[in-house]
């Protein structure tokens, strides 16, 4: 019988973090289980910093609230943790044994890890060291393996859709090409789905290397039909057929410690090229962190609640080392081992990289077919 659990929210914030926290906490309360939250994700685990959530006013009225009431950390990887010394030097150390001790001393029967592929890889590695973990899949990119949808994704698509609707009016009024750069490092889910829902003409995603001339041709065909404007959505990680993408080095991040490369800059580049090739004026908007912030959609609130309640149910069944997932539209769970895929070695290449088992858009996916059917140019 489990008596005491803790939640750990990790990685970039998304809308829905709090709804998951609330659902785990409420299901714990229904079953007389104490519920705690680590502060700032894996950093809290290293520093043994946690608070009681059930009965805490901080955890009240949070379903509609963006961010995470218990914070979150990016690039806090307990197997390769950045330690800053008094003399100013920095080393990366494996603090996983310290984490295991902290969990055991606190008496937590289960740790819920809310996060993307990198977070779940550390969770799997901690599970192998004897900690009971249950993962819940988060990320706006929707690229966690083994699940059809992550929490936070639907809100990101809604924000992107609204942005396209608003850009539509400027495009039409000023006869312009309006380019929207959205998130998606390795997977183009946000770009593809928001292009469909926003009625865009071109969508460029990392999975389909694009030929800018093909995009320009599609726009020129529209001009020939007297449509003197076009809407283009491009994933931050889109790659041209020459293998070019737009990235820059993340400052102060050790390559093994997480996302050492940031994406950004593809939108302005594509806008300039399309302007030169079509003769239509082009502008670019980079949507950025708007996609991750603010209140979750009703869909994300329900999905997050289902994920959180399911995670607590699994804990009560003592089914650990798993990730809650949606498969064939149904709530279920899979071993974290399956989620981590090729990225097996403890402390080796982290998630959020091409080597991790991220879920990409497949070329035969129904969204790809739908986009092609209605004439959205995918740059190929
Ligand atoms: O993985 C989610 C994501 O939002 C990416 O789309 C984006 O490239 C990255 O995180 C940015 O994260 P950070 O908070 O480190 O800037």
GROMACS .gro file of C-alpha atoms in nm, residues 7 16-29 53 59-64 69 301 305 308:
model
   26
    7UNK     CA    1   0.546   1.502  -0.818
   16UNK     CA    2  -0.138   2.170  -1.845
   17UNK     CA    3   0.142   2.113  -1.594
   18UNK     CA    4  -0.082   2.236  -1.312
   19UNK     CA    5  -0.382   2.036  -1.431
   20UNK     CA    6  -0.172   1.716  -1.410
   21UNK     CA    7  -0.039   1.814  -1.065
   22UNK     CA    8  -0.396   1.879  -0.949
   23UNK     CA    9  -0.527   1.547  -1.081
   24UNK     CA   10  -0.249   1.345  -0.914
   25UNK     CA   11  -0.301   1.538  -0.589
   26UNK     CA   12  -0.680   1.502  -0.592
   27UNK     CA   13  -0.667   1.129  -0.671
   28UNK     CA   14  -0.415   1.092  -0.386
   29UNK     CA   15  -0.649   1.281  -0.152
   53UNK     CA   16   0.069   1.983  -0.184
   59UNK     CA   17  -0.234   2.405  -0.492
   60UNK     CA   18  -0.587   2.542  -0.495
   61UNK     CA   19  -0.764   2.676  -0.807
   62UNK     CA   20  -0.484   2.577  -1.043
   63UNK     CA   21  -0.656   2.394  -1.328
   64UNK     CA   22  -0.664   2.702  -1.552
   69UNK     CA   23   0.317   2.588  -0.922
  301UNK     CA   24  -0.727   2.032  -1.910
  305UNK     CA   25  -0.657   1.534  -1.569
  308UNK     CA   26  -0.274   1.260  -1.372
   0.00000   0.00000   0.00000
